[in-house]
PDB file of C-alpha atoms in Angstrom:
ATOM      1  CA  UNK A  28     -20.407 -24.416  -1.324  1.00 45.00           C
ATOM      2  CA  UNK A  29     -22.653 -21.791  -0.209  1.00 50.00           C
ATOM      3  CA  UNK A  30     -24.748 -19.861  -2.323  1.00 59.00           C
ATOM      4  CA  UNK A  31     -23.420 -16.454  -1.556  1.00 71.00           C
ATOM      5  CA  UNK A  32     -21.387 -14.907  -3.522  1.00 90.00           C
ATOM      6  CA  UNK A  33     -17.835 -14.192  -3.872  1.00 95.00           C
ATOM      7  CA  UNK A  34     -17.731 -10.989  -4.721  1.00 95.00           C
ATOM      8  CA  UNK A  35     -19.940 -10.163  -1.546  1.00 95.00           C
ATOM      9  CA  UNK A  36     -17.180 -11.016   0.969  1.00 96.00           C
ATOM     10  CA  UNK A  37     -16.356  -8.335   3.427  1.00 96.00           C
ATOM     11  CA  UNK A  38     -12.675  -8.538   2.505  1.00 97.00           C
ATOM     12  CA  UNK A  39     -13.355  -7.964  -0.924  1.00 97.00           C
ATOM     13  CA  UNK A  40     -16.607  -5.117  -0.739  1.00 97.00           C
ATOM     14  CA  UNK A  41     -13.558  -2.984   1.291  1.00 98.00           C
ATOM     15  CA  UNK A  42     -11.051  -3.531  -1.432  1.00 98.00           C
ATOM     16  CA  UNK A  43     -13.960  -2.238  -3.803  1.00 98.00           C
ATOM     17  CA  UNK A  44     -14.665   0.327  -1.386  1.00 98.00           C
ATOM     18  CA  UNK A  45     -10.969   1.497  -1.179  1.00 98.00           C
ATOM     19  CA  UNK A  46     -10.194   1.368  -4.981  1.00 98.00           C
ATOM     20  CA  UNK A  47     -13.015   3.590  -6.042  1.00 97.00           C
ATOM     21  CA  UNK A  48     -11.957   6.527  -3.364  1.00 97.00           C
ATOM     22  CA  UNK A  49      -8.404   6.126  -4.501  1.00 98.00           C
ATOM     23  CA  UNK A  50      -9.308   6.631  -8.232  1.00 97.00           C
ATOM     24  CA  UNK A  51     -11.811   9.596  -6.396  1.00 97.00           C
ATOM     25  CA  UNK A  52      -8.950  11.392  -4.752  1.00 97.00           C
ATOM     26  CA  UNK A  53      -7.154  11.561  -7.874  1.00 97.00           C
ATOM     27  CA  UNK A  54      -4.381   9.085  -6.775  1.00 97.00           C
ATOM     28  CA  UNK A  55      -4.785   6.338  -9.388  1.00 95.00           C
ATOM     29  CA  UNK A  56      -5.003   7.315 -13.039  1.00 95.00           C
ATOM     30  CA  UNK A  57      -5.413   4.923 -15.343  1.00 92.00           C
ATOM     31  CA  UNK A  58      -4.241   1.361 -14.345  1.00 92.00           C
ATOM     32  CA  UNK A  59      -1.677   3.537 -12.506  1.00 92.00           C
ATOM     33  CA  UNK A  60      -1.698   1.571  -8.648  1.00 95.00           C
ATOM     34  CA  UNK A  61      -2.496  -1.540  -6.807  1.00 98.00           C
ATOM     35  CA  UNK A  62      -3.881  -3.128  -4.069  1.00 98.00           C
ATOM     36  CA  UNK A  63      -3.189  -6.683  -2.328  1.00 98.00           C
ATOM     37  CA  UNK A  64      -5.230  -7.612   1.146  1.00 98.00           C
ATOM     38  CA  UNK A  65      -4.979 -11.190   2.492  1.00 98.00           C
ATOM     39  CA  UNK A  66      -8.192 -12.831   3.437  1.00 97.00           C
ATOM     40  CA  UNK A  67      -8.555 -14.853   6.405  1.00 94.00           C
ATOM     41  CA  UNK A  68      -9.846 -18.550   5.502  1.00 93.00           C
ATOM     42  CA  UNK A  69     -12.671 -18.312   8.168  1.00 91.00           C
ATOM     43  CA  UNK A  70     -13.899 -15.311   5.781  1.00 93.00           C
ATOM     44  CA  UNK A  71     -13.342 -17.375   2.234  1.00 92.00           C
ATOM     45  CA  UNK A  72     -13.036 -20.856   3.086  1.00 89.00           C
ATOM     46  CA  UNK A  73     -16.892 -22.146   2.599  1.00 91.00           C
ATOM     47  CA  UNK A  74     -16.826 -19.967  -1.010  1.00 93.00           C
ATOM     48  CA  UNK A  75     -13.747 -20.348  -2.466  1.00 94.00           C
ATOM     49  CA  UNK A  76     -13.124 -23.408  -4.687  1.00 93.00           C
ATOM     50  CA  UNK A  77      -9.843 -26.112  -3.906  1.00 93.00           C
ATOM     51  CA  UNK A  78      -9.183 -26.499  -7.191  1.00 95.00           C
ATOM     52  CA  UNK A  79      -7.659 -23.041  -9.314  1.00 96.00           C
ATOM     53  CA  UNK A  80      -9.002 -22.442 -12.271  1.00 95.00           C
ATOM     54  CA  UNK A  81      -5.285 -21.016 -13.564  1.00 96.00           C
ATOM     55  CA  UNK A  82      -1.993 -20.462 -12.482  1.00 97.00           C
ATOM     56  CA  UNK A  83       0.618 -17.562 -12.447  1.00 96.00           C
ATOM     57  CA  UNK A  84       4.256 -17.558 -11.931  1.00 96.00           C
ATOM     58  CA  UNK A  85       5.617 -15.021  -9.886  1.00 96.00           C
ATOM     59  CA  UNK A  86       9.530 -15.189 -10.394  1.00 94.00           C
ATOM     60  CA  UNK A  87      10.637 -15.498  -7.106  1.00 94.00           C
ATOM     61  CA  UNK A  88      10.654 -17.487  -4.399  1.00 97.00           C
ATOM     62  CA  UNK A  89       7.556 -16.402  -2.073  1.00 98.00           C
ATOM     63  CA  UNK A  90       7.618 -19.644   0.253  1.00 98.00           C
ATOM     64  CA  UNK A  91       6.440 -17.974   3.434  1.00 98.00           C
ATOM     65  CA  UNK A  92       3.087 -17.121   2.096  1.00 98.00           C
ATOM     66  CA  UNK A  93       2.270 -20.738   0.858  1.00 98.00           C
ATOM     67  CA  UNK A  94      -1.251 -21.006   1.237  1.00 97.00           C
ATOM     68  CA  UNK A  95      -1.895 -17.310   2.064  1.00 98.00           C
ATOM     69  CA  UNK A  96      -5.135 -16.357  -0.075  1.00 98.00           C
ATOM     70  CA  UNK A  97      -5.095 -12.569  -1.563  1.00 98.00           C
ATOM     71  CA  UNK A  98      -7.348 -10.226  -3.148  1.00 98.00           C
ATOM     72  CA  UNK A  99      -5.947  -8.331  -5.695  1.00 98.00           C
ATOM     73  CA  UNK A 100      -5.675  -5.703  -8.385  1.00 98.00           C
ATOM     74  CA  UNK A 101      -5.494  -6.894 -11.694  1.00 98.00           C
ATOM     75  CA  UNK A 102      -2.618  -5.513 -14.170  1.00 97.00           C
ATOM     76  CA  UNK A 103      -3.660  -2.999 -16.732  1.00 96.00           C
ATOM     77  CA  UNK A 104      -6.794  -2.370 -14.796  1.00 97.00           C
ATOM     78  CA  UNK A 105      -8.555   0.865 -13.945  1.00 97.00           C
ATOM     79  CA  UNK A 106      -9.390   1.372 -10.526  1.00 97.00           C
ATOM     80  CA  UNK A 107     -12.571   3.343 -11.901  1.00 97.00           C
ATOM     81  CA  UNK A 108     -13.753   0.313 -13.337  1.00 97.00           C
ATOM     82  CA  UNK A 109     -13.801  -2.305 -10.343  1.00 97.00           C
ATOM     83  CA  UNK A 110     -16.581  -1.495  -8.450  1.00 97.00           C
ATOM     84  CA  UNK A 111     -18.440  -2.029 -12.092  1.00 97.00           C
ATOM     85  CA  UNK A 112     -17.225  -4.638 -12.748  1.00 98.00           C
ATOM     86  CA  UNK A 113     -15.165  -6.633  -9.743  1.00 98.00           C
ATOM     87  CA  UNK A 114     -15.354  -9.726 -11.403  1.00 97.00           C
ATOM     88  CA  UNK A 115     -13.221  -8.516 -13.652  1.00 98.00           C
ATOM     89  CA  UNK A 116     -10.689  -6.174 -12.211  1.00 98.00           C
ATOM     90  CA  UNK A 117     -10.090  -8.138  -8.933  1.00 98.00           C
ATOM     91  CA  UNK A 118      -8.749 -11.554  -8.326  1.00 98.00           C
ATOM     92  CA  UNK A 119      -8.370 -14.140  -5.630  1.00 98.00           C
ATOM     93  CA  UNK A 120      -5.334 -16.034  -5.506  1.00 98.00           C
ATOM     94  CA  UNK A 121      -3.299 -18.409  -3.271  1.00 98.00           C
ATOM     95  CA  UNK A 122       0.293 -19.334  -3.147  1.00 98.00           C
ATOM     96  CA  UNK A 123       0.807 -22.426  -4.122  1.00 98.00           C
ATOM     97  CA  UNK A 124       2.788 -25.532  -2.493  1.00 97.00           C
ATOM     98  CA  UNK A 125       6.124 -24.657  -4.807  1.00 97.00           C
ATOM     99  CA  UNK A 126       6.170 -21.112  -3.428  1.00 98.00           C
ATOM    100  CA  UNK A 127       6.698 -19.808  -6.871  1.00 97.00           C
ATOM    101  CA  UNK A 128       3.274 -19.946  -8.160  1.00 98.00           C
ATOM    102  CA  UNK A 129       0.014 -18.338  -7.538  1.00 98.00           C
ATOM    103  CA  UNK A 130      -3.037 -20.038  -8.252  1.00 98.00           C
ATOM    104  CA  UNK A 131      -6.529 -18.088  -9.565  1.00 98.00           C
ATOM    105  CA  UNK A 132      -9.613 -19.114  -7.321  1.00 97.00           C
ATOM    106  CA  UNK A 133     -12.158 -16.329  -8.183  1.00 97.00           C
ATOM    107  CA  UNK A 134     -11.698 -12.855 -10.745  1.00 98.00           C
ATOM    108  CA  UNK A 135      -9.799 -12.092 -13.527  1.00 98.00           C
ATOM    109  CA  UNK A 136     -13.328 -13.404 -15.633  1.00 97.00           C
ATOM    110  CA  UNK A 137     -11.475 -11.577 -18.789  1.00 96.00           C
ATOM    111  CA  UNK A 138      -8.292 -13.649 -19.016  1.00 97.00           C
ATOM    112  CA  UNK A 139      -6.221 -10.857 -16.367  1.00 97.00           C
ATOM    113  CA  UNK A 140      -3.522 -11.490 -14.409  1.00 97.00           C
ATOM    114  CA  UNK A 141      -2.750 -10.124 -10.941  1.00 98.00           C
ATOM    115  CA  UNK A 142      -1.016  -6.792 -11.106  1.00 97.00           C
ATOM    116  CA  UNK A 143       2.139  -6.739 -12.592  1.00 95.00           C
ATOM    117  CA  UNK A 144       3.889  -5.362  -9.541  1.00 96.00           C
ATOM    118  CA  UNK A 145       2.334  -8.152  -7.424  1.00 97.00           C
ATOM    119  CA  UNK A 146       5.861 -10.063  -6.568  1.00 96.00           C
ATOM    120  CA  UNK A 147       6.845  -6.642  -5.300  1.00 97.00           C
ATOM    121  CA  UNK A 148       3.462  -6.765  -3.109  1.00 98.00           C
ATOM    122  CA  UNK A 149       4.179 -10.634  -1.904  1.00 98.00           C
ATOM    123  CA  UNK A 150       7.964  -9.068  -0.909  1.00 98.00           C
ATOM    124  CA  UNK A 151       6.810  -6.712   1.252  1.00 98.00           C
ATOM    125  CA  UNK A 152       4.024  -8.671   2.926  1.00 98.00           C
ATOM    126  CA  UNK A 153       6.510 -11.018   3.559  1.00 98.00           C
ATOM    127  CA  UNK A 154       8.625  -8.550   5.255  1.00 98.00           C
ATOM    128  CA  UNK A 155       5.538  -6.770   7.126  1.00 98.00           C
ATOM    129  CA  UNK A 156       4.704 -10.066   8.552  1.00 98.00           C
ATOM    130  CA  UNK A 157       7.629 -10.463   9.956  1.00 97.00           C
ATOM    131  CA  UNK A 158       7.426  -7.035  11.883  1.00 97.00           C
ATOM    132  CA  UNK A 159       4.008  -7.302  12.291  1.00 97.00           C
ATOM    133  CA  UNK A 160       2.076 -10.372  12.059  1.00 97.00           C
ATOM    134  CA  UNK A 161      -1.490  -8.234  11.735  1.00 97.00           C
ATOM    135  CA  UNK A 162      -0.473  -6.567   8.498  1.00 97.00           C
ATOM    136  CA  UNK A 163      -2.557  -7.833   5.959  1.00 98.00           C
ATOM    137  CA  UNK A 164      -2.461  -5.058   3.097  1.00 98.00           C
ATOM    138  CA  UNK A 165      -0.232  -3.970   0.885  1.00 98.00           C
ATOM    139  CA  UNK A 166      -1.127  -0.563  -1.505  1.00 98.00           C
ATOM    140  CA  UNK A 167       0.716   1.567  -4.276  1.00 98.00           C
ATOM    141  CA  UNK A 168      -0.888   5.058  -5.546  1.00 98.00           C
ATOM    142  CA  UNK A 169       0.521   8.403  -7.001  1.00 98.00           C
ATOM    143  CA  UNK A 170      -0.945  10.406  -4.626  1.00 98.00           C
ATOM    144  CA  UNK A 171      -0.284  13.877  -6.504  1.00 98.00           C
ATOM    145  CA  UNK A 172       1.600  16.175  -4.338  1.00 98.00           C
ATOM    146  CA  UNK A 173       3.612  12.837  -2.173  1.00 98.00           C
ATOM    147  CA  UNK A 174       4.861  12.542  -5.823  1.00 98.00           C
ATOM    148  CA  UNK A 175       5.585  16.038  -6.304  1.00 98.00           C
ATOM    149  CA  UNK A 176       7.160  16.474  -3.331  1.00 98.00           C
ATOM    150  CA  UNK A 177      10.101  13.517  -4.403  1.00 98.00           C
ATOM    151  CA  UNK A 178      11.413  16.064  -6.862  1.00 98.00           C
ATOM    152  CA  UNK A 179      11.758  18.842  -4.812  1.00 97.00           C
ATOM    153  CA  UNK A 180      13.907  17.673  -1.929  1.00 97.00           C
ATOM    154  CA  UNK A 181      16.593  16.011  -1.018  1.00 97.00           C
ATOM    155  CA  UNK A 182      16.864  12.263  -1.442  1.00 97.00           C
ATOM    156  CA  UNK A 183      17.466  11.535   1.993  1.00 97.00           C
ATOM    157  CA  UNK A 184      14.136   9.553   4.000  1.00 97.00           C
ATOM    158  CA  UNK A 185      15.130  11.591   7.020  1.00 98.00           C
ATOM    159  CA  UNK A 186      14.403  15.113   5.092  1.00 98.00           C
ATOM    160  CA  UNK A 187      11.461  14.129   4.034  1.00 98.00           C
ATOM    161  CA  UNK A 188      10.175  12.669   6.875  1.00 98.00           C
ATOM    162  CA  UNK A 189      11.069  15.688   9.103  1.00 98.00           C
ATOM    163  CA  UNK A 190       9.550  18.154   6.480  1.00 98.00           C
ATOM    164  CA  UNK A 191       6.101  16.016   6.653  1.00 98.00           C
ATOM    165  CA  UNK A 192       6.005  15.857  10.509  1.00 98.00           C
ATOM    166  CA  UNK A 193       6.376  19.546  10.611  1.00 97.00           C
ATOM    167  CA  UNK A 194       3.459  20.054   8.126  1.00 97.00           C
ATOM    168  CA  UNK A 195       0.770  18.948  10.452  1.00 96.00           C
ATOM    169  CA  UNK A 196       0.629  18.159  14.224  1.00 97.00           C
ATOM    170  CA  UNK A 197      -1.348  14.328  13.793  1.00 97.00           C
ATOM    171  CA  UNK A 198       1.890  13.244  11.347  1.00 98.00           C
ATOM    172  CA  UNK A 199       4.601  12.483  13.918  1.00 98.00           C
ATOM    173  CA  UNK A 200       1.659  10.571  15.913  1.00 98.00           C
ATOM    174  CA  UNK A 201       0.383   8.823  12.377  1.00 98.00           C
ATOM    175  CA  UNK A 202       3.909   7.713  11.140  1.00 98.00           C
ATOM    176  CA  UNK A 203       6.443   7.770  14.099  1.00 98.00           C
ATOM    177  CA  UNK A 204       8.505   5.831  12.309  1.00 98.00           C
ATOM    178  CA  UNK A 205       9.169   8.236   9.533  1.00 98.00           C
ATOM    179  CA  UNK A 206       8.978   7.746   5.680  1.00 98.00           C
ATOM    180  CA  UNK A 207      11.219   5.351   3.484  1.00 98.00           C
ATOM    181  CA  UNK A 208      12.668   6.749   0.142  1.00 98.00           C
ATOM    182  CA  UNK A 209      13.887   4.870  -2.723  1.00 97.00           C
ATOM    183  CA  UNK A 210      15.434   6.524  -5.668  1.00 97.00           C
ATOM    184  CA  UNK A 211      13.960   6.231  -8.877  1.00 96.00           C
ATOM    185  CA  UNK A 212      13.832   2.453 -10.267  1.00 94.00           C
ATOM    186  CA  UNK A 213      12.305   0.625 -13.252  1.00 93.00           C
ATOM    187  CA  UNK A 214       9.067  -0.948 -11.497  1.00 89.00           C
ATOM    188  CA  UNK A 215       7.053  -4.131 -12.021  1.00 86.00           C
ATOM    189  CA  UNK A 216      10.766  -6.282 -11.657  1.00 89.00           C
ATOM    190  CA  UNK A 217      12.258  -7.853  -8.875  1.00 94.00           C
ATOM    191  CA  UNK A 218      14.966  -5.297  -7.946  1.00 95.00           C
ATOM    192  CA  UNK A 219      12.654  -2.596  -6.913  1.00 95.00           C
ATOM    193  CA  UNK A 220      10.736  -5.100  -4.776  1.00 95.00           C
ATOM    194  CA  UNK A 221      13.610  -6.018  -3.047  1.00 97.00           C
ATOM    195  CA  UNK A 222      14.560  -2.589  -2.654  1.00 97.00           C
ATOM    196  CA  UNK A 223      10.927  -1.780  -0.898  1.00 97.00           C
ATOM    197  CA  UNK A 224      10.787  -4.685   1.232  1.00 97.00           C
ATOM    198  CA  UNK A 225      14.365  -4.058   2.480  1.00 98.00           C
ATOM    199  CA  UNK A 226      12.792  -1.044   3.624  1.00 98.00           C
ATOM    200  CA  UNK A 227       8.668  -2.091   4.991  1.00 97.00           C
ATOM    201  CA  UNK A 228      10.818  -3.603   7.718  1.00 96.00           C
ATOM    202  CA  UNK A 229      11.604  -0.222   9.032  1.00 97.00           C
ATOM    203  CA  UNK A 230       8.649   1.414   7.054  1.00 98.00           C
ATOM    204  CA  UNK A 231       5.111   1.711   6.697  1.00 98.00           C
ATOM    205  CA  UNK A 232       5.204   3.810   3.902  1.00 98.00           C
ATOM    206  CA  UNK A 233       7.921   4.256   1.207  1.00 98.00           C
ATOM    207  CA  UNK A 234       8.239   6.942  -1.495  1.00 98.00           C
ATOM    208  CA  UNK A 235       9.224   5.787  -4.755  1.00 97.00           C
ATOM    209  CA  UNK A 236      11.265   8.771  -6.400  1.00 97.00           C
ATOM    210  CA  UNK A 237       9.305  10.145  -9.385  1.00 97.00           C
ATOM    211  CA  UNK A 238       7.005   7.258  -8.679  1.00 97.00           C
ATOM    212  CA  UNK A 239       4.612   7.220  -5.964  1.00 96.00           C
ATOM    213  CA  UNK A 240       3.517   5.512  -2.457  1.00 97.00           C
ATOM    214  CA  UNK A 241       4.283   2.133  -1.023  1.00 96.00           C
ATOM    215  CA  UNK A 242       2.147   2.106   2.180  1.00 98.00           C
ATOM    216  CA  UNK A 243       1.463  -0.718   4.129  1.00 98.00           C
ATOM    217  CA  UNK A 244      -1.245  -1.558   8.017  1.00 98.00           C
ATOM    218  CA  UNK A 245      -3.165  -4.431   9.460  1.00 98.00           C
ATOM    219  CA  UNK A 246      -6.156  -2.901   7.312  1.00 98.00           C
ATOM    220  CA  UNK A 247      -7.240  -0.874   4.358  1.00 98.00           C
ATOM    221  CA  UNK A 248      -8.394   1.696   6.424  1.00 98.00           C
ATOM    222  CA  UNK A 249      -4.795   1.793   8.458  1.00 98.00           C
ATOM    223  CA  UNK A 250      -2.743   1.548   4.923  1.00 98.00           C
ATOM    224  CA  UNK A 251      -5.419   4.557   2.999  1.00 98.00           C
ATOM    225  CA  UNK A 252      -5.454   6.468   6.092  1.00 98.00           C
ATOM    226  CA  UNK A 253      -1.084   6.428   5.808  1.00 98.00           C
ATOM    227  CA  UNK A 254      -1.713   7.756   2.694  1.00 98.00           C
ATOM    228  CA  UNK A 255      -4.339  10.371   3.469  1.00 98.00           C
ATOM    229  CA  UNK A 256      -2.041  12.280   5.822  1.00 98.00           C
ATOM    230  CA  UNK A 257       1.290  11.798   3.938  1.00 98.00           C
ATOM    231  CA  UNK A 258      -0.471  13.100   0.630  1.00 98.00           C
ATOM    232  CA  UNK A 259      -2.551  16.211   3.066  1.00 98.00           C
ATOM    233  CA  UNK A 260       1.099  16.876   4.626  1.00 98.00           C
ATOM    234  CA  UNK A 261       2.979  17.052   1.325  1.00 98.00           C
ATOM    235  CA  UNK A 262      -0.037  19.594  -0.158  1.00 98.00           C
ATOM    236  CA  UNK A 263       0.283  21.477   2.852  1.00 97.00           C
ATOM    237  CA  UNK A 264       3.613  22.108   2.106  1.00 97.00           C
ATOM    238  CA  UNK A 265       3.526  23.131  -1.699  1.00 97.00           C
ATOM    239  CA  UNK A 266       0.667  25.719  -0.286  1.00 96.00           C
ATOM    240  CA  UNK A 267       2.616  27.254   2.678  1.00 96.00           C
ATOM    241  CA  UNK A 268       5.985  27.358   0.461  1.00 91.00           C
ATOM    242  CA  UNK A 269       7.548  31.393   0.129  1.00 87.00           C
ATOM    243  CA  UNK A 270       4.876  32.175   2.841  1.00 91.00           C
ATOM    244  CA  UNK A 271       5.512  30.560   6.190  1.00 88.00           C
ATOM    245  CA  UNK A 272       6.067  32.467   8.653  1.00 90.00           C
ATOM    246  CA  UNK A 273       6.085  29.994  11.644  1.00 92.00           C
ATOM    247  CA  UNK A 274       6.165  26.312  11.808  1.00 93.00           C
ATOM    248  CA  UNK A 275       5.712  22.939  14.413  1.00 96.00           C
ATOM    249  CA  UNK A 276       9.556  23.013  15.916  1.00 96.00           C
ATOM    250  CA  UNK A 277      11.888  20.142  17.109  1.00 97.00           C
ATOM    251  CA  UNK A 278      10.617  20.914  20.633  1.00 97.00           C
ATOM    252  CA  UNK A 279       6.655  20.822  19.550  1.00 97.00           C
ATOM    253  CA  UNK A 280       7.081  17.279  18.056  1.00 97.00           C
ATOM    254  CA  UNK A 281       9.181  15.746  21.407  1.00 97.00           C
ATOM    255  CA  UNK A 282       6.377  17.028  23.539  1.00 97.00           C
ATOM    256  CA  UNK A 283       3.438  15.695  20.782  1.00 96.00           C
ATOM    257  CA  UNK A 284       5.272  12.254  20.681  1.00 97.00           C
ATOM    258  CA  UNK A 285       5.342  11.938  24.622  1.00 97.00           C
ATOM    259  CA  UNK A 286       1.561  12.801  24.893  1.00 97.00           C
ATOM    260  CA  UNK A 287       0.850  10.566  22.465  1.00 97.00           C
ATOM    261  CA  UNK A 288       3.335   7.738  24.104  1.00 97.00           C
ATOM    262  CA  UNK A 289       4.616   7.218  20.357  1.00 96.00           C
ATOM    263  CA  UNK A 290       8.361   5.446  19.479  1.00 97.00           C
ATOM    264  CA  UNK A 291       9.526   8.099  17.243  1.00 98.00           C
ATOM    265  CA  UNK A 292      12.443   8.268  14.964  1.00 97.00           C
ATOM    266  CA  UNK A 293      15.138   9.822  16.492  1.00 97.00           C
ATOM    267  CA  UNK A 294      15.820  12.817  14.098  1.00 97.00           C
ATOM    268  CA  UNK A 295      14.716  15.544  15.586  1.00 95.00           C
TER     269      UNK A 295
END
């Protein structure tokens, strides 16, 4: 095995990389968020040991990702803490041959565990794969005014969605596709991983009422940059609210989606 070391891998310097601006923008209190990336085996497979050094259940059946290797968050862990100490506050784990395990190979050096909302992660890679075979990360925050903004209008995805793209001209281009919404559920379980991956096949991003962001890309940079504009479009509007006075119309997003040969949603 070579000599260099784990923690070095590109795949896991970008998931350091991404936590620490996420706790820096303000989005991840606390343990409060997670991150999940899976690593290509040309990138891991002369560091990474065969044998795991423990093994997790994850309560439900995640067969399509057997022998998918993932960098993750661990649970209770601070996102200001991991570049400090990655060893610690990341962890590299496969899915084993049962499909109901996951199996430590690097990480977790205090006795951790992968987040505690990691089936919910496997659920919706599983479902992003299937739409898009490139995505490779999975990411939940509570970006501050995306939360806000789920208890201030309506429940309904296609409000919301219209209300961001009209809050900034790159949105409609950045998220075509619109915005998923889930009312408020009990996270960490099954149901409201189901519930999210029923809608990442639609979705790139999901709000989670009184919650947070689900956001999902082929990279960190695609998945933080969803983010990014969902969280500047939702501050935008708390700033403009009581004093607009003029604002992107129905017509101004048709003719920004056909310069920008994007497959919007059809609500406008």
């Amino acid at each position: 095995m070579s000599k260099m070391k784990i923690v070095d891998l590109p795949t896991v310097r970008e998931v350091i990389r991404c936590a620490s601006n996420m706790y820096r923008m303000g989005w991840d209190e606390r343990n409060g968020g997670n991150i999940s990336v899976i690593i290509d085996p040309e990138e891991y497979r002369d560091y990474l040991p065969e044998e795991p050094h423990r093994v997790f259940q994850l309560g439900f059946d995640a067969t399509p990702l057997i022998g998918r290797v993932f960098v993750v968050t661990g649970t209770g862990k601070y996102f200001k803490n991991v570049d400090v100490a990655p060893e610690v506050n990341l962890g590299i784990v496969r899915i084993g041959k049962d499909g109901h395990s996951a199996e430590l190979l690097w990480g977790f050096e205090d006795g951790g565990r992968p987040t505690s909302e990691f089936p919910t992660h496997l659920m919706n890679h599983i479902a992003r794969l299937a739409v898009n075979p490139k995505n490779h990360v999975v990411m939940h925050c509570h970006a501050t005014h995306a939360l806000a903004l789920t208890y201030v209008l309506p429940e309904d995805e296609d409000e919301i969605t219209k209300t961001l793209w009209r809050m900034s001209t790159e949105c409609i281009v950045v998220f075509p596709e619109g915005v998923g919404y889930l009312p408020w559920m009990v996270c960490g379980g099954n149901e409201i991983g189901e519930a999210t991956a029923l809608k990442a096949h639609d979705y790139r991003v999901v709000f989670w009422g009184m919650h947070g962001v689900f956001a999902m890309g082929d990279d960190l940079d695609e998945a933080f940059g969803l983010v990014e504009t969902v969280e500047k479009a939702s501050q935008i509007y708390f700033l403009t609210q009581d004093h607009v006075r003029q604002s992107i119309t129905d017509e101004q997003l048709k003719k920004l989606a056909a310069a920008f040969k994007v497959d919007y949603k059809k609500i406008i």
